Structure formats: C-alpha cells, structure tokens
Short mmCIF file of C-alpha atoms in Angstrom, two decimals:
data_model
loop_
_atom_site.label_atom_id
_atom_site.label_comp_id
_atom_site.label_asym_id
_atom_site.label_seq_id
_atom_site.Cartn_x
_atom_site.Cartn_y
_atom_site.Cartn_z
CA UNK A 48 -4.06 14.60 5.94
CA UNK A 49 -5.11 14.25 2.30
CA UNK A 50 -8.90 14.34 1.81
CA UNK A 51 -10.63 10.99 1.43
CA UNK A 52 -12.87 10.37 -1.55
CA UNK A 53 -15.71 9.43 0.80
CA UNK A 54 -15.57 12.94 2.30
CA UNK A 55 -16.12 14.64 -1.07
CA UNK A 56 -19.38 15.63 -2.69
CA UNK A 57 -20.39 13.59 -5.74
CA UNK A 58 -19.73 16.58 -8.04
CA UNK A 59 -16.22 17.15 -6.69
CA UNK A 60 -15.43 13.44 -6.78
CA UNK A 61 -16.56 13.28 -10.40
CA UNK A 62 -14.46 16.34 -11.29
CA UNK A 63 -11.40 14.85 -9.56
CA UNK A 64 -11.61 11.43 -11.23
CA UNK A 65 -12.23 13.00 -14.67
CA UNK A 66 -9.53 15.67 -14.35
CA UNK A 67 -6.97 15.47 -17.21
CA UNK A 68 -4.07 14.94 -14.77
CA UNK A 69 -5.89 12.00 -13.17
CA UNK A 70 -6.84 10.45 -16.50
CA UNK A 71 -3.29 10.79 -17.86
CA UNK A 72 -1.79 9.24 -14.76
CA UNK A 73 -4.25 6.33 -14.84
CA UNK A 74 -2.92 5.45 -18.30
CA UNK A 75 0.67 5.92 -17.14
CA UNK A 76 0.10 3.56 -14.20
CA UNK A 77 -0.68 0.70 -16.61
CA UNK A 78 2.57 1.29 -18.44
CA UNK A 79 4.57 1.49 -15.20
CA UNK A 80 3.14 -1.82 -13.95
CA UNK A 81 3.85 -3.54 -17.26
CA UNK A 82 7.40 -2.19 -17.31
CA UNK A 83 8.03 -3.21 -13.69
CA UNK A 84 6.95 -6.78 -14.38
CA UNK A 85 9.39 -6.91 -17.28
CA UNK A 86 12.38 -5.87 -15.13
CA UNK A 87 14.80 -8.79 -15.10
CA UNK A 88 18.11 -7.20 -14.15
CA UNK A 89 19.68 -4.46 -12.06
CA UNK A 90 20.00 -2.40 -15.23
CA UNK A 91 16.27 -2.75 -15.89
CA UNK A 92 15.50 -1.68 -12.32
CA UNK A 93 17.73 1.38 -12.61
CA UNK A 94 16.03 2.46 -15.84
CA UNK A 95 12.60 1.93 -14.28
CA UNK A 96 13.46 3.91 -11.15
CA UNK A 97 14.80 6.82 -13.19
CA UNK A 98 11.55 7.07 -15.14
CA UNK A 99 9.47 6.85 -11.96
CA UNK A 100 11.68 9.48 -10.30
CA UNK A 101 11.13 11.95 -13.15
CA UNK A 102 7.35 11.48 -12.94
CA UNK A 103 7.35 11.75 -9.13
CA UNK A 104 9.42 14.92 -8.97
CA UNK A 105 7.30 16.55 -11.69
CA UNK A 106 4.02 15.74 -9.92
CA UNK A 107 5.29 16.97 -6.56
CA UNK A 108 6.67 20.18 -8.08
CA UNK A 109 3.36 20.85 -9.82
CA UNK A 110 1.54 20.33 -6.53
CA UNK A 111 3.89 22.74 -4.73
CA UNK A 112 3.26 25.36 -7.44
CA UNK A 113 -0.51 25.08 -6.93
CA UNK A 114 0.00 25.38 -3.17
CA UNK A 115 1.83 28.68 -3.68
CA UNK A 116 -1.03 30.06 -5.77
CA UNK A 117 -3.65 28.91 -3.23
CA UNK A 118 -1.82 30.71 -0.41
CA UNK A 119 -1.83 33.97 -2.39
CA UNK A 120 -5.50 33.72 -3.35
CA UNK A 121 -6.46 33.00 0.27
CA UNK A 122 -4.85 36.33 1.18
CA UNK A 123 -6.80 37.97 -1.67
CA UNK A 124 -3.55 38.69 -3.48
CA UNK A 125 -3.11 38.59 -7.24
CA UNK A 126 -1.85 35.59 -9.15
CA UNK A 127 1.95 35.35 -9.18
CA UNK A 128 3.53 36.32 -12.49
CA UNK A 129 5.05 32.87 -12.85
CA UNK A 130 1.89 31.00 -11.82
CA UNK A 131 1.47 27.62 -13.54
CA UNK A 132 -1.28 27.16 -16.08
CA UNK A 133 -4.49 25.88 -14.53
CA UNK A 134 -5.38 22.85 -16.61
CA UNK A 135 -9.12 22.92 -15.88
CA UNK A 136 -11.24 25.79 -14.56
CA UNK A 137 -11.04 29.52 -13.84
CA UNK A 138 -7.53 30.71 -12.83
CA UNK A 139 -9.11 33.26 -10.48
CA UNK A 140 -11.26 30.65 -8.69
CA UNK A 141 -9.67 29.37 -5.49
CA UNK A 142 -11.73 26.16 -5.54
CA UNK A 143 -10.44 25.24 -9.01
CA UNK A 144 -6.86 25.56 -7.76
CA UNK A 145 -7.73 23.45 -4.71
CA UNK A 146 -9.19 20.78 -6.97
CA UNK A 147 -6.03 20.63 -9.05
CA UNK A 148 -3.95 20.51 -5.87
CA UNK A 149 -6.00 17.54 -4.60
CA UNK A 150 -5.69 15.79 -7.97
CA UNK A 151 -1.90 16.16 -7.87
CA UNK A 152 -1.81 14.89 -4.29
CA UNK A 153 -3.56 11.75 -5.52
CA UNK A 154 -1.22 11.47 -8.50
CA UNK A 155 1.76 11.67 -6.15
CA UNK A 156 0.32 8.92 -3.94
CA UNK A 157 -0.44 6.75 -6.94
CA UNK A 158 3.18 7.07 -8.08
CA UNK A 159 4.41 6.22 -4.56
CA UNK A 160 2.24 3.11 -4.77
CA UNK A 161 4.21 2.15 -7.88
CA UNK A 162 7.36 2.83 -5.85
CA UNK A 163 6.04 0.44 -3.20
CA UNK A 164 5.52 -2.22 -5.87
CA UNK A 165 9.12 -1.69 -7.00
CA UNK A 166 10.30 -2.07 -3.39
CA UNK A 167 8.37 -5.31 -2.78
CA UNK A 168 9.78 -6.70 -6.02
CA UNK A 169 13.34 -5.61 -5.17
CA UNK A 170 13.09 -7.34 -1.79
CA UNK A 171 11.73 -10.42 -3.58
CA UNK A 172 8.40 -10.11 -1.78
CA UNK A 173 10.00 -10.79 1.62
CA UNK A 174 7.52 -9.03 3.92
CA UNK A 175 10.06 -8.82 6.74
CA UNK A 176 11.79 -5.87 5.09
CA UNK A 177 8.56 -3.95 4.71
CA UNK A 178 7.54 -4.65 8.32
CA UNK A 179 10.92 -3.42 9.57
CA UNK A 180 11.47 -0.40 7.34
CA UNK A 181 7.95 1.05 7.53
CA UNK A 182 8.19 2.01 11.22
CA UNK A 183 8.70 5.75 10.98
CA UNK A 184 6.81 8.92 10.06
CA UNK A 185 6.37 9.76 6.39
CA UNK A 186 9.06 12.11 5.06
CA UNK A 187 6.45 13.84 2.88
CA UNK A 188 6.56 14.41 -0.89
CA UNK A 189 9.94 13.93 -2.54
CA UNK A 190 11.23 17.22 -3.97
CA UNK A 191 14.59 18.60 -5.02
CA UNK A 192 14.06 21.51 -2.63
CA UNK A 193 14.51 19.14 0.32
CA UNK A 194 17.90 18.88 1.91
CA UNK A 195 19.44 15.57 1.02
CA UNK A 196 17.33 14.60 -2.03
CA UNK A 197 19.99 15.54 -4.59
CA UNK A 198 22.63 13.81 -2.44
CA UNK A 199 20.59 10.61 -2.33
CA UNK A 200 20.05 10.62 -6.10
CA UNK A 201 23.77 11.21 -6.64
CA UNK A 202 24.58 8.27 -4.33
CA UNK A 203 22.22 5.98 -6.26
CA UNK A 204 23.76 6.93 -9.60
CA UNK A 205 27.25 6.48 -8.16
CA UNK A 206 26.41 2.97 -6.94
CA UNK A 207 25.38 2.11 -10.47
CA UNK A 208 28.19 3.80 -12.40
CA UNK A 209 30.98 2.53 -10.13
CA UNK A 210 29.69 -0.85 -8.90
CA UNK A 211 26.74 -1.79 -11.14
CA UNK A 212 24.57 -2.18 -8.05
CA UNK A 213 20.90 -1.22 -8.04
CA UNK A 214 20.20 1.25 -5.23
CA UNK A 215 16.57 1.87 -4.28
CA UNK A 216 15.52 5.38 -3.25
CA UNK A 217 13.28 5.09 -0.19
CA UNK A 218 11.57 8.47 -0.64
CA UNK A 219 10.15 7.34 -3.98
CA UNK A 220 8.05 4.85 -1.97
CA UNK A 221 5.56 5.14 0.86
CA UNK A 222 6.40 1.91 2.69
CA UNK A 223 10.16 2.44 3.21
CA UNK A 224 10.52 5.10 5.90
CA UNK A 225 13.74 4.05 7.62
CA UNK A 226 17.12 4.70 5.97
CA UNK A 227 17.52 6.63 2.72
CA UNK A 228 18.67 3.98 0.27
CA UNK A 229 18.88 0.19 -0.01
CA UNK A 230 21.67 -1.22 -2.18
CA UNK A 231 21.30 -4.71 -3.65
CA UNK A 232 24.38 -6.82 -4.42
CA UNK A 233 23.42 -9.64 -6.76
CA UNK A 234 25.46 -12.81 -6.25
CA UNK A 235 26.45 -15.42 -8.81
CA UNK A 236 24.38 -18.08 -7.04
CA UNK A 237 21.22 -16.01 -7.48
CA UNK A 238 21.15 -14.75 -3.90
CA UNK A 239 21.48 -11.08 -3.00
CA UNK A 240 23.15 -9.13 -0.23
CA UNK A 241 21.18 -6.15 1.04
CA UNK A 242 22.69 -3.01 2.58
CA UNK A 243 20.83 -0.13 4.21
CA UNK A 244 22.25 3.39 4.03
CA UNK A 245 21.30 6.44 6.08
CA UNK A 246 23.15 9.16 4.20
CA UNK A 247 24.63 12.19 5.93
CA UNK A 248 24.97 15.50 4.12
CA UNK A 249 27.17 16.59 7.02
CA UNK A 250 29.84 13.93 7.79
CA UNK A 251 30.67 15.61 11.13
CA UNK A 252 27.16 15.09 12.53
CA UNK A 253 26.87 12.50 15.30
CA UNK A 254 24.62 9.45 15.05
CA UNK A 255 21.10 10.72 14.57
CA UNK A 256 17.79 9.19 15.59
CA UNK A 257 17.33 8.14 11.96
CA UNK A 258 20.65 6.30 11.98
CA UNK A 259 19.67 4.58 15.22
CA UNK A 260 16.41 3.41 13.60
CA UNK A 261 18.36 2.09 10.61
CA UNK A 262 20.66 0.11 12.90
CA UNK A 263 17.69 -1.31 14.84
CA UNK A 264 15.93 -2.32 11.61
CA UNK A 265 19.05 -4.13 10.40
CA UNK A 266 19.39 -5.95 13.74
CA UNK A 267 15.72 -6.93 13.69
CA UNK A 268 16.14 -8.40 10.22
CA UNK A 269 19.43 -10.21 10.76
CA UNK A 270 19.78 -11.15 14.44
CA UNK A 271 16.19 -11.08 15.70
CA UNK A 272 16.43 -7.82 17.63
CA UNK A 273 13.42 -5.65 18.44
CA UNK A 274 11.83 -3.65 15.66
CA UNK A 275 12.40 0.13 15.66
CA UNK A 276 10.01 2.06 17.87
CA UNK A 277 9.24 -0.75 20.33
CA UNK A 278 11.55 -2.99 22.34
CA UNK A 279 8.75 -5.62 22.47
CA UNK A 280 7.97 -5.88 18.74
CA UNK A 281 9.80 -8.73 17.00
CA UNK A 282 9.58 -10.54 13.67
CA UNK A 283 8.49 -14.17 13.95
CA UNK A 284 8.98 -16.75 11.21
CA UNK A 285 6.05 -19.13 10.83
CA UNK A 286 7.69 -21.26 8.13
CA UNK A 287 4.27 -21.74 6.53
CA UNK A 288 4.04 -21.06 2.76
CA UNK A 289 1.63 -18.20 2.11
CA UNK A 290 -1.52 -18.85 0.08
CA UNK A 291 -4.51 -16.75 -0.96
CA UNK A 292 -7.73 -16.86 -2.98
CA UNK A 293 -6.79 -13.85 -5.11
CA UNK A 294 -7.62 -15.74 -8.30
CA UNK A 295 -11.26 -15.14 -7.30
CA UNK A 296 -10.63 -11.40 -7.37
CA UNK A 297 -9.24 -11.62 -10.89
CA UNK A 298 -12.33 -13.53 -12.01
CA UNK A 299 -14.63 -11.04 -10.27
CA UNK A 300 -13.07 -8.04 -12.00
CA UNK A 301 -13.20 -9.75 -15.38
CA UNK A 302 -16.93 -10.27 -14.91
CA UNK A 303 -17.46 -6.77 -13.51
CA UNK A 304 -15.87 -5.34 -16.64
CA UNK A 305 -18.68 -6.96 -18.61
CA UNK A 306 -21.59 -6.48 -16.20
CA UNK A 307 -20.62 -3.47 -14.08
CA UNK A 308 -20.31 -5.43 -10.86
CA UNK A 309 -19.87 -8.98 -9.63
CA UNK A 310 -20.59 -10.63 -6.28
CA UNK A 311 -19.36 -14.01 -5.10
CA UNK A 312 -18.64 -16.06 -2.02
CA UNK A 313 -14.99 -16.75 -1.24
CA UNK A 314 -13.69 -19.71 0.85
CA UNK A 315 -13.76 -18.87 4.53
CA UNK A 316 -17.37 -17.62 4.38
CA UNK A 317 -16.32 -14.25 2.99
CA UNK A 318 -18.46 -12.11 0.71
CA UNK A 319 -16.66 -10.43 -2.22
CA UNK A 320 -18.06 -7.58 -4.31
CA UNK A 321 -16.11 -6.16 -7.28
CA UNK A 322 -17.19 -2.95 -9.02
CA UNK A 323 -16.01 -1.51 -12.34
CA UNK A 324 -17.16 2.11 -12.02
CA UNK A 325 -16.91 2.96 -15.73
CA UNK A 326 -18.72 -0.21 -16.83
CA UNK A 327 -21.43 0.26 -14.19
CA UNK A 328 -21.90 3.89 -15.23
CA UNK A 329 -22.16 2.97 -18.90
CA UNK A 330 -24.69 0.23 -18.16
CA UNK A 331 -26.97 1.98 -15.66
CA UNK A 332 -25.92 5.59 -15.19
CA UNK A 333 -24.50 6.89 -11.90
CA UNK A 334 -27.73 6.98 -9.88
CA UNK A 335 -29.02 3.57 -10.95
CA UNK A 336 -25.51 2.05 -10.55
CA UNK A 337 -25.57 3.10 -6.89
CA UNK A 338 -28.93 1.36 -6.41
CA UNK A 339 -27.65 -1.78 -8.13
CA UNK A 340 -24.56 -1.77 -5.90
CA UNK A 341 -26.57 -1.65 -2.67
CA UNK A 342 -29.11 -4.23 -3.88
CA UNK A 343 -26.37 -6.64 -5.01
CA UNK A 344 -24.46 -6.22 -1.76
CA UNK A 345 -27.56 -6.93 0.34
CA UNK A 346 -28.32 -10.03 -1.74
CA UNK A 347 -24.72 -11.21 -1.33
CA UNK A 348 -24.89 -10.92 2.45
CA UNK A 349 -28.12 -12.92 2.53
CA UNK A 350 -26.54 -15.69 0.42
CA UNK A 351 -23.44 -15.80 2.59
CA UNK A 352 -25.60 -16.10 5.74
CA UNK A 353 -23.42 -13.94 7.93
CA UNK A 354 -24.23 -13.82 11.65
CA UNK A 355 -22.75 -11.80 14.49
CA UNK A 356 -20.89 -8.56 13.82
CA UNK A 357 -20.37 -7.88 10.12
CA UNK A 358 -16.97 -6.41 9.26
CA UNK A 359 -16.13 -5.04 5.84
CA UNK A 360 -12.90 -3.79 4.30
CA UNK A 361 -12.72 -1.97 0.96
CA UNK A 362 -9.93 -1.22 -1.47
CA UNK A 363 -11.23 2.31 -2.02
CA UNK A 364 -8.84 5.27 -1.77
CA UNK A 365 -6.09 3.24 -0.09
CA UNK A 366 -3.13 3.59 -2.49
CA UNK A 367 -0.02 4.54 -0.48
CA UNK A 368 -2.03 5.01 2.71
CA UNK A 369 -1.20 1.73 4.48
CA UNK A 370 2.51 0.92 4.76
CA UNK A 371 1.83 -2.70 5.81
CA UNK A 372 -0.40 -3.65 2.89
CA UNK A 373 1.03 -5.10 -0.32
CA UNK A 374 0.58 -2.44 -3.04
CA UNK A 375 -2.05 -3.05 -5.71
CA UNK A 376 0.69 -3.08 -8.35
CA UNK A 377 1.93 -6.52 -7.23
CA UNK A 378 -1.49 -8.17 -6.96
CA UNK A 379 -1.77 -11.17 -9.33
CA UNK A 380 -4.12 -9.30 -11.67
CA UNK A 381 -3.84 -7.80 -15.13
CA UNK A 382 -1.84 -4.51 -15.19
CA UNK A 383 -4.98 -2.59 -16.13
CA UNK A 384 -6.82 -4.04 -13.14
CA UNK A 385 -3.99 -3.12 -10.77
CA UNK A 386 -3.91 0.40 -12.20
CA UNK A 387 -7.69 0.61 -11.80
CA UNK A 388 -7.39 -0.24 -8.10
CA UNK A 389 -4.69 2.40 -7.62
CA UNK A 390 -6.77 5.04 -9.42
CA UNK A 391 -10.04 3.96 -7.73
CA UNK A 392 -11.89 3.25 -10.95
CA UNK A 393 -12.02 -0.40 -9.83
CA UNK A 394 -13.08 -1.15 -6.27
CA UNK A 395 -13.67 -4.32 -4.27
CA UNK A 396 -14.89 -5.04 -0.77
CA UNK A 397 -14.74 -8.15 1.40
CA UNK A 398 -17.20 -8.81 4.23
CA UNK A 399 -17.04 -11.37 7.03
CA UNK A 400 -18.94 -11.83 10.27
CA UNK A 401 -17.51 -12.41 13.73
CA UNK A 402 -19.42 -15.70 14.16
CA UNK A 403 -18.29 -17.03 10.80
CA UNK A 404 -14.69 -16.02 11.48
CA UNK A 405 -14.63 -17.88 14.81
CA UNK A 406 -16.29 -20.90 13.21
CA UNK A 407 -13.86 -21.04 10.28
CA UNK A 408 -10.73 -20.78 12.42
CA UNK A 409 -12.16 -23.28 14.89
CA UNK A 410 -12.22 -25.81 12.03
CA UNK A 411 -8.43 -25.49 11.96
CA UNK A 412 -7.91 -26.05 15.68
CA UNK A 413 -7.71 -22.47 16.95
CA UNK A 414 -9.55 -21.17 20.00
CA UNK A 415 -10.71 -17.70 18.92
CA UNK A 416 -12.55 -15.04 20.93
CA UNK A 417 -14.04 -11.94 19.34
CA UNK A 418 -13.45 -9.10 21.84
CA UNK A 419 -14.48 -6.00 19.87
CA UNK A 420 -17.72 -4.74 21.45
CA UNK A 421 -20.74 -4.57 19.17
CA UNK A 422 -21.01 -1.15 17.55
CA UNK A 423 -17.48 -0.09 18.54
CA UNK A 424 -15.16 1.53 16.03
CA UNK A 425 -12.30 -0.68 14.87
CA UNK A 426 -9.51 1.72 15.79
CA UNK A 427 -5.96 0.75 14.69
CA UNK A 428 -4.64 -0.36 18.09
CA UNK A 429 -7.89 -1.70 19.54
CA UNK A 430 -7.96 -5.48 20.18
CA UNK A 431 -10.42 -7.25 17.91
CA UNK A 432 -9.66 -10.95 18.29
CA UNK A 433 -7.74 -13.09 20.78
CA UNK A 434 -6.32 -16.36 19.47
CA UNK A 435 -5.33 -19.02 22.01
CA UNK A 436 -3.38 -22.24 21.80
CA UNK A 437 -0.55 -24.21 23.45
CA UNK A 438 -1.17 -22.37 26.72
CA UNK A 439 -0.51 -18.98 25.10
CA UNK A 440 -2.45 -16.26 23.34
CA UNK A 441 -1.96 -13.49 20.76
CA UNK A 442 -4.12 -10.45 20.19
CA UNK A 443 -5.15 -9.41 16.71
CA UNK A 444 -5.94 -5.78 15.86
CA UNK A 445 -7.34 -4.11 12.76
CA UNK A 446 -4.20 -4.51 10.62
CA UNK A 447 -4.14 -8.30 10.92
CA UNK A 448 -7.80 -8.59 10.06
CA UNK A 449 -7.43 -6.22 7.10
CA UNK A 450 -4.65 -8.43 5.74
CA UNK A 451 -6.86 -11.51 5.95
CA UNK A 452 -9.65 -9.73 4.11
CA UNK A 453 -8.07 -7.63 1.36
CA UNK A 454 -5.40 -10.22 0.56
CA UNK A 455 -8.09 -12.94 0.59
CA UNK A 456 -5.69 -15.02 2.67
CA UNK A 457 -6.28 -18.76 2.78
CA UNK A 458 -7.65 -19.22 6.30
CA UNK A 459 -6.15 -22.68 6.67
CA UNK A 460 -2.73 -21.23 5.85
CA UNK A 461 -3.24 -18.37 8.27
CA UNK A 462 -4.39 -20.73 11.03
CA UNK A 463 -1.29 -22.89 10.57
CA UNK A 464 0.84 -19.76 10.82
CA UNK A 465 -0.87 -18.69 14.04
CA UNK A 466 -0.43 -22.20 15.44
CA UNK A 467 3.31 -21.99 14.80
CA UNK A 468 3.42 -18.54 16.37
CA UNK A 469 1.70 -19.82 19.53
CA UNK A 470 3.98 -22.86 19.69
CA UNK A 471 7.07 -20.64 19.74
CA UNK A 472 5.75 -18.70 22.73
CA UNK A 473 6.94 -15.14 23.12
CA UNK A 474 5.69 -13.98 26.53
CA UNK A 475 5.74 -10.23 26.97
CA UNK A 476 6.53 -9.59 23.31
CA UNK A 477 4.56 -8.17 20.39
CA UNK A 478 5.04 -10.72 17.57
CA UNK A 479 4.87 -9.77 13.89
CA UNK A 480 4.54 -13.06 12.01
CA UNK A 481 5.57 -13.56 8.41
CA UNK A 482 5.01 -16.42 5.99
CA UNK A 483 7.24 -18.21 3.49
CA UNK A 484 7.21 -18.21 -0.32
CA UNK A 485 5.32 -14.96 -0.83
CA UNK A 486 7.12 -14.60 -4.17
CA UNK A 487 4.77 -17.34 -5.45
CA UNK A 488 1.71 -15.25 -4.61
CA UNK A 489 2.47 -11.77 -5.91
CA UNK A 490 2.96 -10.71 -9.52
#
C-alpha cells in the first residue's frame, strides 16, 4: 500500500511535494486535462492516449529502477553500475532513494487519474461502465516487462490502423480492472457501440477467471445480470437526472486562490472548506496557515449548526485510490484547479452531521435511520444509514455517503433517486443505483 500523506512527517511531506518530479508532473497534469477536454474525435483520443502511455510507462520504469537500487542498498551492497541518476539528494543515502520512489509512485497514480478521466469521457460519463468494470484487484503499475502489455498496445494500434476505432487501454487507468481493452465503434447517428476484450497471449488457453469476469460485466451492463464478484449486486436505473452543487466548489477555490482558504455553507446543511496550500503559505507561512485552517473550520461548523455525529470527507491524497469516485480531471473546474486536486496542492473537505442529514432527506419524503454507532470507525462495508420507503429498505455504506459529500450531490435529486430505487423493490439483492444525464454535470 502506497504511503498516505497524512502518515508522513511535515519535512518529508514538504520534500515530496517540492520534489522536481512532482513539480514537473503537476504542470503536465494541467496540459493533459486541457488536451483531454479538446478531444473531439477518435483520432484525438488516440493521440491523447499515446502521449499518456509514454508518460505512464516512463514514470513506472523510473520507479522500478529506484526500487532496484533500494533493494541493493538495503543489503548494504554498492550502487549498480547502471543506476539511474538521483534527481535530488545523496546517491548513497537510502532515504533519498525512498523519497524519489514515493514521489514516482504518486506521479504514476496521478497519471492513472488522468487515465480515469479519459475513461469516463470515452464512456460518455455513463457511471454504469465504471461500476461494472471496477470490480477486480488492481493489476499494478503498467510496464512493458509485464506479460501481455506489448500485446495489448499492439491490439490498440491495430484497431486504429485497420478499422479507425479508438481502443482504450484499461491498464492506463485505475478504475477499469476487468477486461484489457474497450473498443468504441462510433455510429453515424452519434451513438456508439462498445466492445470489451480480454486478450489472450496464448490462444490455446481455456476461459480464464478474467474472461469470466468480462462476460459477467457485459451481461450486467446489457441484460441486467449480476455484477462480477457477487450474484446479488445489480445495476439499477433511477431515471433521475443527476445534479450537484459543484459550482460552489469552483467559487470556493477561486476565492481560496486569493485568500488562502475559503469556507461556505452548501445546500443540504453541508460545510465546505477549500484550501489553496501555496496561497495560504504565501499569506501566512506554514505554521500560521495551519492555525488559520483550524480556526476557520471551527467557525464554519458553528455557523452551520451541526448536531449529532459529524462526518467529514476530504479530497486529500485520493487520486486513483477510489475506483468508484469520478476522477478530479472531469470535475467542472478550471484545468489548473483539477490538476491541483490531483497533486494535492488544492484540498477541500465537506462536513455534515447525522441529525442534519436525516432532517434534510426527511424533507424529501424519505424515512432515514442513522445506524453507525457514535465513535465507531466508518469502515467500507459497515452500514451507516438505512433508508426506508414503499415497504422496503436499502442500506447505505461509506461509499454512498462519500459520493454525496465529495460530489456535492443535490440532496433532492439523490432522494428522488432513492425513492425510485425503493419503488422498484429488489428483495435479497444489493442494488447499485445510477442516475441519468451525468454528461451534463462533468467537464
């Protein structure tokens, strides 16, 4: 598991964020997001993916090279003759190599986050595909040393050269973990046909577990079958157009760029805090900026008048860590703001209380019970909320609540979606609802 920023000392965190590799990639992220938003055709998408692939393979190779040096130094062996140049620090200091390794791990994740943005855009922001194709273990960093990588790249190039079809490499993303490639057939009426491919390097090999998952994902998407990994999990269409309050986040970051940080209340009795780390540091210095952050957050909570259990979700250090969450690169923000979120130089948090949550959803006709015990950790599978209606109930865990918070979902929209889900009634099943018209929300 890659180290979290919150687990690092302030000195190491500062060294990581200011490392030349991290600074260079932060600038490159802005360009990638701008270029992605300008993609209008299959040809544009192919050119974009090729550039992202080059950057991804280079970052992962550089990380592997540092790993080789670290293993030798741990054994008190000499540096290998062909050791890469250490960009910052003492080449005989193990900790300096570890720092550069951690920086490159972050760079690789940041690039996969761009890959996720490309995937969401290619699927036209239809969340069903992400929910279906995320249900597998991560394949790890994409490298040419892995069996199958060169074959997948060759297949993608062949689809383009022979058929002029854009083929999306799944390993360049974090969210697509089932199948190897998706091929998009653009139709004259503006629609697209989508084909999943699990590629075999050995054509004599029988159907593998991966191929079975690919088949199950396709059946879940097209005929309503169970999602891979659980015969109870199914996609459920709410038919409700999705809506958010993400324009408030854009405003908050614009103000934070001027003042260091910005706090505001968001509809649904939610408390939003946006922090521009560079602007805050320039205005107050690191130590005073921390004091200002805590004082502003406390003042915000008092103004919002939260009661019950306070729950808070933050954007920090989350790029390519949550396969269900829309990547920061598609948020309706300026490219520089999206890049700042990916690189953790911009951060926001959203806070809500259990009492306020129940009250807000009650206004929209839902019977809601908060079942997470006070002081308990919000573990991924632990029930947090039970929503009842039409003689049925659904249980909401951490992931659903995180979506409501970090996407600043319109609570009225979400309540209507839950009402439709309860009306349909799926006894004994684990429903995964999705909304309509998400292409109108994301950039």
